[in-house]
CSV table of C-alpha atoms and ligand atoms in Angstrom, one decimal:
chain,number,residue,atom,x,y,z
A,1,UNK,CA,-61.5,50.9,-74.1
A,2,UNK,CA,-60.8,54.4,-75.4
A,3,UNK,CA,-60.7,55.8,-78.9
A,4,UNK,CA,-57.5,57.5,-77.9
A,5,UNK,CA,-55.6,54.2,-77.5
A,6,UNK,CA,-53.1,53.0,-80.0
A,7,UNK,CA,-55.0,50.3,-81.9
A,8,UNK,CA,-52.7,47.5,-80.7
A,9,UNK,CA,-53.7,48.1,-77.0
A,10,UNK,CA,-57.2,46.7,-77.3
A,11,UNK,CA,-55.6,43.5,-78.7
A,12,UNK,CA,-53.4,42.9,-75.7
A,13,UNK,CA,-54.2,40.0,-73.2
A,14,UNK,CA,-52.4,41.4,-70.0
A,15,UNK,CA,-51.0,39.1,-67.3
A,16,UNK,CA,-53.2,38.9,-64.2
A,17,UNK,CA,-51.0,38.9,-61.1
A,18,UNK,CA,-51.9,37.0,-58.0
A,19,UNK,CA,-54.1,38.9,-55.5
A,20,UNK,CA,-52.4,41.2,-52.9
A,21,UNK,CA,-55.2,41.4,-50.4
A,22,UNK,CA,-55.6,44.4,-48.1
A,23,UNK,CA,-57.1,42.3,-45.3
A,24,UNK,CA,-54.9,41.6,-42.2
A,25,UNK,CA,-54.2,38.2,-40.7
A,26,UNK,CA,-54.7,36.3,-44.0
A,27,UNK,CA,-52.4,33.4,-44.6
A,28,UNK,CA,-51.1,34.5,-47.9
A,29,UNK,CA,-49.9,31.4,-49.8
A,30,UNK,CA,-50.8,32.6,-53.4
A,31,UNK,CA,-47.8,34.4,-55.0
A,32,UNK,CA,-44.7,32.5,-53.9
A,33,UNK,CA,-43.2,35.2,-51.8
A,34,UNK,CA,-40.6,34.2,-49.2
A,35,UNK,CA,-42.2,33.8,-45.8
A,36,UNK,CA,-39.0,35.2,-44.2
A,37,UNK,CA,-37.7,38.7,-44.6
A,38,UNK,CA,-34.5,39.7,-46.3
A,39,UNK,CA,-31.1,39.5,-44.7
A,40,UNK,CA,-30.4,42.2,-42.0
A,41,UNK,CA,-27.5,43.2,-44.1
A,42,UNK,CA,-29.8,44.0,-47.0
A,43,UNK,CA,-31.8,46.3,-44.6
A,44,UNK,CA,-28.6,48.0,-43.5
A,45,UNK,CA,-27.5,48.5,-47.2
A,46,UNK,CA,-30.8,50.2,-48.0
A,47,UNK,CA,-30.4,52.4,-44.9
A,48,UNK,CA,-27.0,53.4,-46.1
A,49,UNK,CA,-28.6,54.7,-49.4
A,50,UNK,CA,-31.1,56.9,-47.7
A,51,UNK,CA,-29.8,60.5,-47.9
A,52,UNK,CA,-28.8,63.3,-50.3
A,53,UNK,CA,-27.5,60.9,-52.9
A,54,UNK,CA,-31.1,60.0,-53.8
A,55,UNK,CA,-31.1,63.3,-55.8
A,56,UNK,CA,-28.6,61.7,-58.1
A,57,UNK,CA,-29.5,59.1,-60.8
A,58,UNK,CA,-28.4,55.6,-60.0
A,59,UNK,CA,-25.6,53.8,-62.0
A,60,UNK,CA,-27.3,53.1,-65.4
A,61,UNK,CA,-25.0,50.1,-65.9
A,62,UNK,CA,-25.4,48.5,-62.4
A,63,UNK,CA,-21.7,47.8,-62.5
A,64,UNK,CA,-21.2,46.9,-58.9
A,65,UNK,CA,-24.2,44.5,-58.9
A,66,UNK,CA,-23.0,42.9,-62.1
A,67,UNK,CA,-19.5,42.4,-60.8
A,68,UNK,CA,-21.0,40.9,-57.6
A,69,UNK,CA,-23.2,38.4,-59.5
A,70,UNK,CA,-20.3,37.6,-61.9
A,71,UNK,CA,-18.0,36.8,-59.0
A,72,UNK,CA,-20.8,34.7,-57.4
A,73,UNK,CA,-21.2,32.5,-60.4
A,74,UNK,CA,-17.6,32.6,-61.7
A,75,UNK,CA,-18.5,34.7,-64.7
A,76,UNK,CA,-17.5,38.1,-66.2
A,77,UNK,CA,-19.6,41.2,-65.6
A,78,UNK,CA,-20.2,41.5,-69.3
A,79,UNK,CA,-22.1,38.2,-68.9
A,80,UNK,CA,-24.5,39.6,-66.5
A,81,UNK,CA,-27.6,41.8,-67.1
A,82,UNK,CA,-29.7,43.4,-64.3
A,83,UNK,CA,-33.2,44.8,-64.5
A,84,UNK,CA,-36.4,45.8,-62.6
A,85,UNK,CA,-37.6,42.3,-61.7
A,86,UNK,CA,-37.1,39.3,-63.8
A,87,UNK,CA,-40.4,40.1,-65.5
A,88,UNK,CA,-38.7,43.1,-67.1
A,89,UNK,CA,-35.6,41.1,-67.9
A,90,UNK,CA,-37.9,38.5,-69.6
A,91,UNK,CA,-39.7,41.2,-71.5
A,92,UNK,CA,-36.4,42.6,-72.9
A,93,UNK,CA,-35.4,39.0,-73.7
A,94,UNK,CA,-38.5,38.3,-75.7
A,95,UNK,CA,-38.0,41.6,-77.6
A,96,UNK,CA,-34.2,41.2,-78.1
A,97,UNK,CA,-33.9,37.5,-78.9
A,98,UNK,CA,-37.3,36.0,-79.7
A,99,UNK,CA,-38.6,38.1,-82.6
A,100,UNK,CA,-37.6,35.5,-85.2
A,101,UNK,CA,-39.2,34.0,-88.3
A,102,UNK,CA,-39.7,30.6,-86.6
A,103,UNK,CA,-41.9,30.2,-83.6
A,104,UNK,CA,-40.8,30.3,-80.1
A,105,UNK,CA,-41.4,27.0,-78.2
A,106,UNK,CA,-42.5,26.7,-74.5
A,107,UNK,CA,-44.4,24.1,-72.4
A,108,UNK,CA,-48.2,24.2,-72.5
A,109,UNK,CA,-48.0,24.5,-68.7
A,110,UNK,CA,-45.5,27.2,-67.8
A,111,UNK,CA,-45.2,30.8,-66.5
A,112,UNK,CA,-48.3,32.5,-67.9
A,113,UNK,CA,-46.5,35.7,-68.7
A,114,UNK,CA,-44.7,34.0,-71.7
A,115,UNK,CA,-47.8,34.2,-74.0
A,116,UNK,CA,-48.4,37.7,-72.8
A,117,UNK,CA,-45.0,38.9,-74.0
A,118,UNK,CA,-45.6,37.1,-77.3
A,119,UNK,CA,-48.9,39.0,-77.7
A,120,UNK,CA,-47.1,42.3,-76.8
A,121,UNK,CA,-44.3,41.9,-79.3
A,122,UNK,CA,-46.2,39.8,-82.0
A,123,UNK,CA,-44.0,36.7,-81.5
A,124,UNK,CA,-45.3,33.5,-83.0
A,125,UNK,CA,-45.2,30.7,-80.6
A,126,UNK,CA,-46.0,27.0,-80.3
A,127,UNK,CA,-46.8,25.3,-76.9
A,128,UNK,CA,-45.3,21.9,-76.3
A,129,UNK,CA,-47.5,19.6,-74.1
A,130,UNK,CA,-45.8,18.3,-70.9
A,131,UNK,CA,-46.1,14.7,-70.4
A,132,UNK,CA,-49.0,13.2,-68.5
A,133,UNK,CA,-46.9,13.4,-65.2
A,134,UNK,CA,-46.1,17.1,-66.1
A,135,UNK,CA,-42.5,16.2,-66.9
A,136,UNK,CA,-40.8,18.0,-69.7
A,137,UNK,CA,-40.0,15.8,-72.7
A,138,UNK,CA,-36.9,17.3,-74.2
A,139,UNK,CA,-37.2,15.4,-77.5
A,140,UNK,CA,-40.3,17.3,-78.4
A,141,UNK,CA,-38.2,20.4,-78.7
A,142,UNK,CA,-36.0,18.9,-81.4
A,143,UNK,CA,-37.5,20.9,-84.3
A,144,UNK,CA,-36.7,24.1,-86.0
A,145,UNK,CA,-37.6,27.0,-83.7
A,146,UNK,CA,-37.0,30.7,-83.1
A,147,UNK,CA,-36.1,30.1,-79.5
A,148,UNK,CA,-37.0,27.9,-76.5
A,149,UNK,CA,-38.0,29.1,-73.0
A,150,UNK,CA,-39.1,27.2,-69.9
A,151,UNK,CA,-39.0,27.7,-66.1
A,152,UNK,CA,-36.8,25.3,-64.2
A,153,UNK,CA,-38.1,24.2,-61.8
A,154,UNK,CA,-41.2,24.6,-63.8
A,155,UNK,CA,-44.0,26.9,-62.6
A,156,UNK,CA,-46.6,26.1,-61.5
A,157,UNK,CA,-45.8,22.4,-61.3
A,158,UNK,CA,-42.5,22.7,-59.2
A,159,UNK,CA,-41.0,19.8,-61.4
A,160,UNK,CA,-37.3,20.1,-61.8
A,161,UNK,CA,-35.3,19.2,-65.1
A,162,UNK,CA,-31.9,17.9,-64.2
A,163,UNK,CA,-28.9,20.0,-65.4
A,164,UNK,CA,-27.6,17.1,-67.6
A,165,UNK,CA,-30.9,17.2,-69.6
A,166,UNK,CA,-30.5,21.0,-70.2
A,167,UNK,CA,-27.0,20.3,-71.5
A,168,UNK,CA,-28.3,17.7,-73.8
A,169,UNK,CA,-30.9,20.2,-75.2
A,170,UNK,CA,-28.1,22.8,-75.7
A,171,UNK,CA,-26.0,20.4,-77.6
A,172,UNK,CA,-29.0,19.5,-79.9
A,173,UNK,CA,-30.3,23.1,-80.2
A,174,UNK,CA,-27.4,25.4,-81.4
A,175,UNK,CA,-29.3,27.6,-83.9
A,176,UNK,CA,-31.6,29.5,-81.5
A,177,UNK,CA,-31.5,30.9,-78.0
A,178,UNK,CA,-32.5,28.7,-75.0
A,179,UNK,CA,-33.7,30.6,-72.0
A,180,UNK,CA,-33.9,28.8,-68.6
A,181,UNK,CA,-36.1,30.8,-66.2
A,182,UNK,CA,-34.6,29.9,-62.8
A,183,UNK,CA,-37.0,31.8,-60.5
A,184,UNK,CA,-37.1,28.9,-58.1
A,185,UNK,CA,-33.8,27.1,-58.7
A,186,UNK,CA,-32.3,27.9,-55.2
A,187,UNK,CA,-35.0,25.7,-53.5
A,188,UNK,CA,-33.5,22.4,-54.7
A,189,UNK,CA,-32.1,22.6,-58.3
A,190,UNK,CA,-28.7,23.1,-59.7
A,191,UNK,CA,-28.4,26.4,-61.8
A,192,UNK,CA,-27.4,26.3,-65.4
A,193,UNK,CA,-25.3,29.4,-64.8
A,194,UNK,CA,-21.9,27.5,-65.2
A,195,UNK,CA,-23.0,26.4,-68.7
A,196,UNK,CA,-23.1,30.0,-69.9
A,197,UNK,CA,-19.3,29.8,-70.5
A,198,UNK,CA,-19.7,26.9,-72.9
A,199,UNK,CA,-23.0,27.6,-74.7
A,200,UNK,CA,-23.2,31.0,-76.5
A,201,UNK,CA,-27.0,30.6,-77.0
A,202,UNK,CA,-27.9,30.0,-73.3
A,203,UNK,CA,-29.5,32.7,-71.3
A,204,UNK,CA,-30.2,32.0,-67.6
A,205,UNK,CA,-32.8,34.4,-65.9
A,206,UNK,CA,-33.1,34.7,-62.2
A,207,UNK,CA,-35.0,36.8,-59.6
A,208,UNK,CA,-34.2,38.1,-56.2
A,209,UNK,CA,-38.0,38.0,-55.4
A,210,UNK,CA,-38.2,34.5,-54.1
A,211,UNK,CA,-35.2,32.9,-52.6
A,212,UNK,CA,-33.7,36.2,-51.6
A,213,UNK,CA,-37.0,37.6,-50.2
A,214,UNK,CA,-37.0,40.9,-52.2
A,215,UNK,CA,-40.2,40.7,-54.3
A,216,UNK,CA,-41.0,44.3,-53.1
A,217,UNK,CA,-37.8,45.7,-54.6
A,218,UNK,CA,-38.1,44.3,-58.1
A,219,UNK,CA,-34.6,42.8,-59.0
A,220,UNK,CA,-33.9,40.4,-61.8
A,221,UNK,CA,-30.8,39.2,-63.5
A,222,UNK,CA,-29.8,37.4,-66.7
A,223,UNK,CA,-26.6,35.4,-67.3
A,224,UNK,CA,-25.4,34.7,-70.8
A,225,UNK,CA,-22.8,35.2,-73.4
A,226,UNK,CA,-21.7,38.9,-73.6
A,227,UNK,CA,-23.3,39.2,-77.1
A,228,UNK,CA,-26.7,38.1,-75.7
A,229,UNK,CA,-26.3,40.5,-72.9
A,230,UNK,CA,-25.4,43.3,-75.4
A,231,UNK,CA,-28.6,42.7,-77.1
A,232,UNK,CA,-30.6,43.0,-73.8
A,233,UNK,CA,-28.6,46.2,-73.0
A,234,UNK,CA,-29.6,47.8,-76.4
A,235,UNK,CA,-33.3,47.1,-75.7
A,236,UNK,CA,-33.0,48.5,-72.1
A,237,UNK,CA,-31.3,51.6,-73.2
A,238,UNK,CA,-34.0,52.1,-75.8
A,239,UNK,CA,-36.7,51.8,-73.1
A,240,UNK,CA,-35.3,53.0,-69.6
A,241,UNK,CA,-31.7,53.6,-68.8
A,242,UNK,CA,-32.3,53.5,-65.1
A,243,UNK,CA,-34.5,50.4,-64.4
A,244,UNK,CA,-32.9,49.8,-61.0
A,245,UNK,CA,-33.0,52.5,-58.3
A,246,UNK,CA,-30.2,53.1,-55.7
A,247,UNK,CA,-32.0,51.2,-53.0
A,248,UNK,CA,-32.5,48.1,-55.1
A,249,UNK,CA,-28.9,48.1,-56.4
A,250,UNK,CA,-27.5,48.4,-52.8
A,251,UNK,CA,-29.9,45.7,-51.5
A,252,UNK,CA,-29.1,43.3,-54.4
A,253,UNK,CA,-25.4,43.4,-53.7
A,254,UNK,CA,-25.8,42.9,-50.0
A,255,UNK,CA,-28.2,40.0,-50.7
A,256,UNK,CA,-25.5,38.2,-52.7
A,257,UNK,CA,-22.9,39.0,-50.1
A,258,UNK,CA,-24.9,37.4,-47.2
A,259,UNK,CA,-24.5,33.7,-48.4
A,260,UNK,CA,-25.1,32.3,-44.9
A,261,UNK,CA,-28.5,33.9,-44.5
A,262,UNK,CA,-29.6,33.0,-47.9
A,263,UNK,CA,-28.7,29.3,-47.4
A,264,UNK,CA,-30.4,29.3,-44.1
A,265,UNK,CA,-33.6,30.7,-45.4
A,266,UNK,CA,-33.7,28.4,-48.4
A,267,UNK,CA,-33.2,25.3,-46.1
A,268,UNK,CA,-36.0,26.4,-43.8
A,269,UNK,CA,-38.4,26.7,-46.9
A,270,UNK,CA,-37.3,23.3,-48.2
A,271,UNK,CA,-37.8,21.7,-44.8
A,272,UNK,CA,-41.3,23.2,-44.6
A,273,UNK,CA,-42.1,22.1,-48.1
A,274,UNK,CA,-41.3,18.5,-47.2
A,275,UNK,CA,-43.4,18.7,-44.0
A,276,UNK,CA,-46.3,20.2,-45.8
A,277,UNK,CA,-46.1,17.8,-48.7
A,278,UNK,CA,-46.5,14.9,-46.1
A,279,UNK,CA,-49.3,16.6,-44.3
A,280,UNK,CA,-51.2,17.2,-47.6
A,281,UNK,CA,-50.7,13.6,-48.7
A,282,UNK,CA,-52.1,12.4,-45.3
A,283,UNK,CA,-55.2,14.5,-46.2
A,284,UNK,CA,-55.6,12.6,-49.4
A,285,UNK,CA,-54.0,15.1,-51.8
A,286,UNK,CA,-51.8,14.0,-54.6
A,287,UNK,CA,-48.7,16.3,-54.3
A,288,UNK,CA,-46.2,16.6,-57.2
A,289,UNK,CA,-42.6,16.4,-56.1
A,290,UNK,CA,-41.5,20.0,-55.9
A,291,UNK,CA,-38.1,21.6,-56.1
A,292,UNK,CA,-39.6,25.1,-55.6
A,293,UNK,CA,-41.1,27.2,-52.7
A,294,UNK,CA,-44.6,26.0,-53.5
A,295,UNK,CA,-46.4,22.7,-54.0
A,296,UNK,CA,-48.8,21.8,-56.8
A,297,UNK,CA,-51.5,19.4,-55.5
A,298,UNK,CA,-54.9,18.1,-56.2
A,299,UNK,CA,-57.5,16.2,-54.1
A,300,UNK,CA,-59.2,13.4,-56.1
A,301,UNK,CA,-62.6,14.0,-54.5
A,302,UNK,CA,-62.6,17.8,-54.3
A,303,UNK,CA,-63.1,20.4,-56.9
A,304,UNK,CA,-60.0,22.7,-56.8
A,305,UNK,CA,-61.8,26.0,-57.4
A,306,UNK,CA,-64.3,25.3,-54.6
A,307,UNK,CA,-61.4,24.2,-52.4
A,308,UNK,CA,-59.6,27.5,-53.0
A,309,UNK,CA,-62.9,29.4,-52.2
A,310,UNK,CA,-63.4,27.4,-49.0
A,311,UNK,CA,-59.9,28.1,-47.9
A,312,UNK,CA,-60.4,31.8,-48.5
A,313,UNK,CA,-63.4,31.6,-46.1
A,314,UNK,CA,-61.0,30.2,-43.5
A,315,UNK,CA,-58.5,33.1,-44.2
A,316,UNK,CA,-56.0,31.2,-46.4
A,317,UNK,CA,-55.4,32.1,-50.0
A,318,UNK,CA,-53.8,29.9,-52.5
A,319,UNK,CA,-53.6,30.0,-56.3
A,320,UNK,CA,-56.0,28.3,-58.7
A,321,UNK,CA,-55.6,28.5,-62.4
A,322,UNK,CA,-58.6,28.2,-64.7
A,323,UNK,CA,-56.5,26.5,-67.3
A,324,UNK,CA,-56.9,23.2,-69.2
A,325,UNK,CA,-55.1,20.3,-67.6
A,326,UNK,CA,-54.5,22.1,-64.3
A,327,UNK,CA,-57.9,23.4,-63.2
A,328,UNK,CA,-58.2,20.6,-60.6
A,329,UNK,CA,-54.9,21.6,-59.0
A,330,UNK,CA,-53.9,24.2,-56.4
A,331,UNK,CA,-50.6,25.9,-56.2
A,332,UNK,CA,-49.7,26.5,-52.6
A,333,UNK,CA,-46.7,28.7,-51.6
A,334,UNK,CA,-44.6,27.5,-48.7
A,335,UNK,CA,-45.2,29.7,-45.6
A,336,UNK,CA,-43.8,29.7,-42.1
A,337,UNK,CA,-44.4,26.5,-40.1
A,338,UNK,CA,-47.2,28.4,-38.3
A,339,UNK,CA,-48.8,29.5,-41.7
A,340,UNK,CA,-48.6,25.9,-43.1
A,341,UNK,CA,-50.2,24.6,-39.9
A,342,UNK,CA,-53.1,27.0,-40.3
A,343,UNK,CA,-53.5,25.8,-43.9
A,344,UNK,CA,-53.5,22.2,-42.9
A,345,UNK,CA,-56.0,22.8,-40.0
A,346,UNK,CA,-58.3,24.6,-42.4
A,347,UNK,CA,-58.0,21.8,-45.0
A,348,UNK,CA,-58.7,19.2,-42.3
A,349,UNK,CA,-62.0,21.0,-41.6
A,350,UNK,CA,-62.9,21.3,-45.3
A,351,UNK,CA,-62.1,17.9,-46.8
B,1,PLP,C1,-42.0,35.0,-60.0
B,1,PLP,C2,-41.5,34.6,-61.3
B,1,PLP,C3,-40.9,35.5,-62.2
B,1,PLP,C4,-40.9,37.0,-61.9
B,1,PLP,O1,-40.1,37.4,-60.9
B,1,PLP,P1,-39.9,39.0,-60.6
B,1,PLP,O2,-38.4,39.1,-60.5
B,1,PLP,O3,-40.6,39.2,-59.3
B,1,PLP,O4,-40.5,39.8,-61.8
B,1,PLP,C5,-40.4,35.1,-63.4
B,1,PLP,N1,-40.6,33.8,-63.8
B,1,PLP,C6,-41.1,32.9,-63.0
B,1,PLP,C7,-41.3,31.5,-63.5
B,1,PLP,C8,-41.7,33.3,-61.8
B,1,PLP,O5,-42.3,32.5,-61.0
């Protein structure tokens, strides 16, 4: 608290990111980073940027990256927005599209940054409870609203909504923007990106932090009708004209160009997820079916917060949310086979 703050600052409830511990040799399964590094071609592209050109500002329109992403999804570059991580893309989205007279709708269990942006921009919102099994009941969203947003697959549950259901929602909800936050879509879902051409109120947000192993570079994109993208650009250019630096721009293009590496890494994570889900079930955990690079699990006889603390003692960190409905669950990121094995060995000792 400071008397020099703008009054609104003391009213904010900022997002609390997962811990980035300084201790070596921890098995870090708490923030859904990719256990594998980026493509060698990404590293090469970054090296190519290291030189005198760093004295120059980057391309404020990210035109090469937007063309690359447009080609990848069969869209036009005017239908692509790029920003400094999808958190920034989401922030601009909330500012540009969701400050409406009707409330924004999102699930009661979803990405915990959504209510934070609502607080920052004074956006009225209504949370819609997920079903008992954590599935999303689309019929509950058939009501007047100022926008709809949900992660797909959902975070932190990992549950996937089929593309046909999203299309059904878009057909029923034409008067406001529907944002699908696809941070984890590459680990088992089907992207809604192709629907952008047919639904002018659909915005698909993606990140290169998870499936493309680039959390450290902060790259996010949005795909949507060019008028939606124009709205985001107006906000961006009223905030920071150069959100993406030269290294990030070069790396992002290379990441989309190395399709083979991307596919291989995603498949390895998926295979490990299936293995780990089975191992956890054997230890008595109830594991939700996941289409993401994490699993959401609970042990009927063990308190989740205590489990997380015990795991930490064993050098393994996972994520626990002190939140109604899910405070007996743990969200466990998929690691390398060796990291997952260390988790299972530690759990075997604990439970
Ligand atoms: C990780 C995550 C993001 C943020 O990704 P960044 O691009 O790293 O900012 C957005 N939405 C969801 C649901 C996420 O899990």
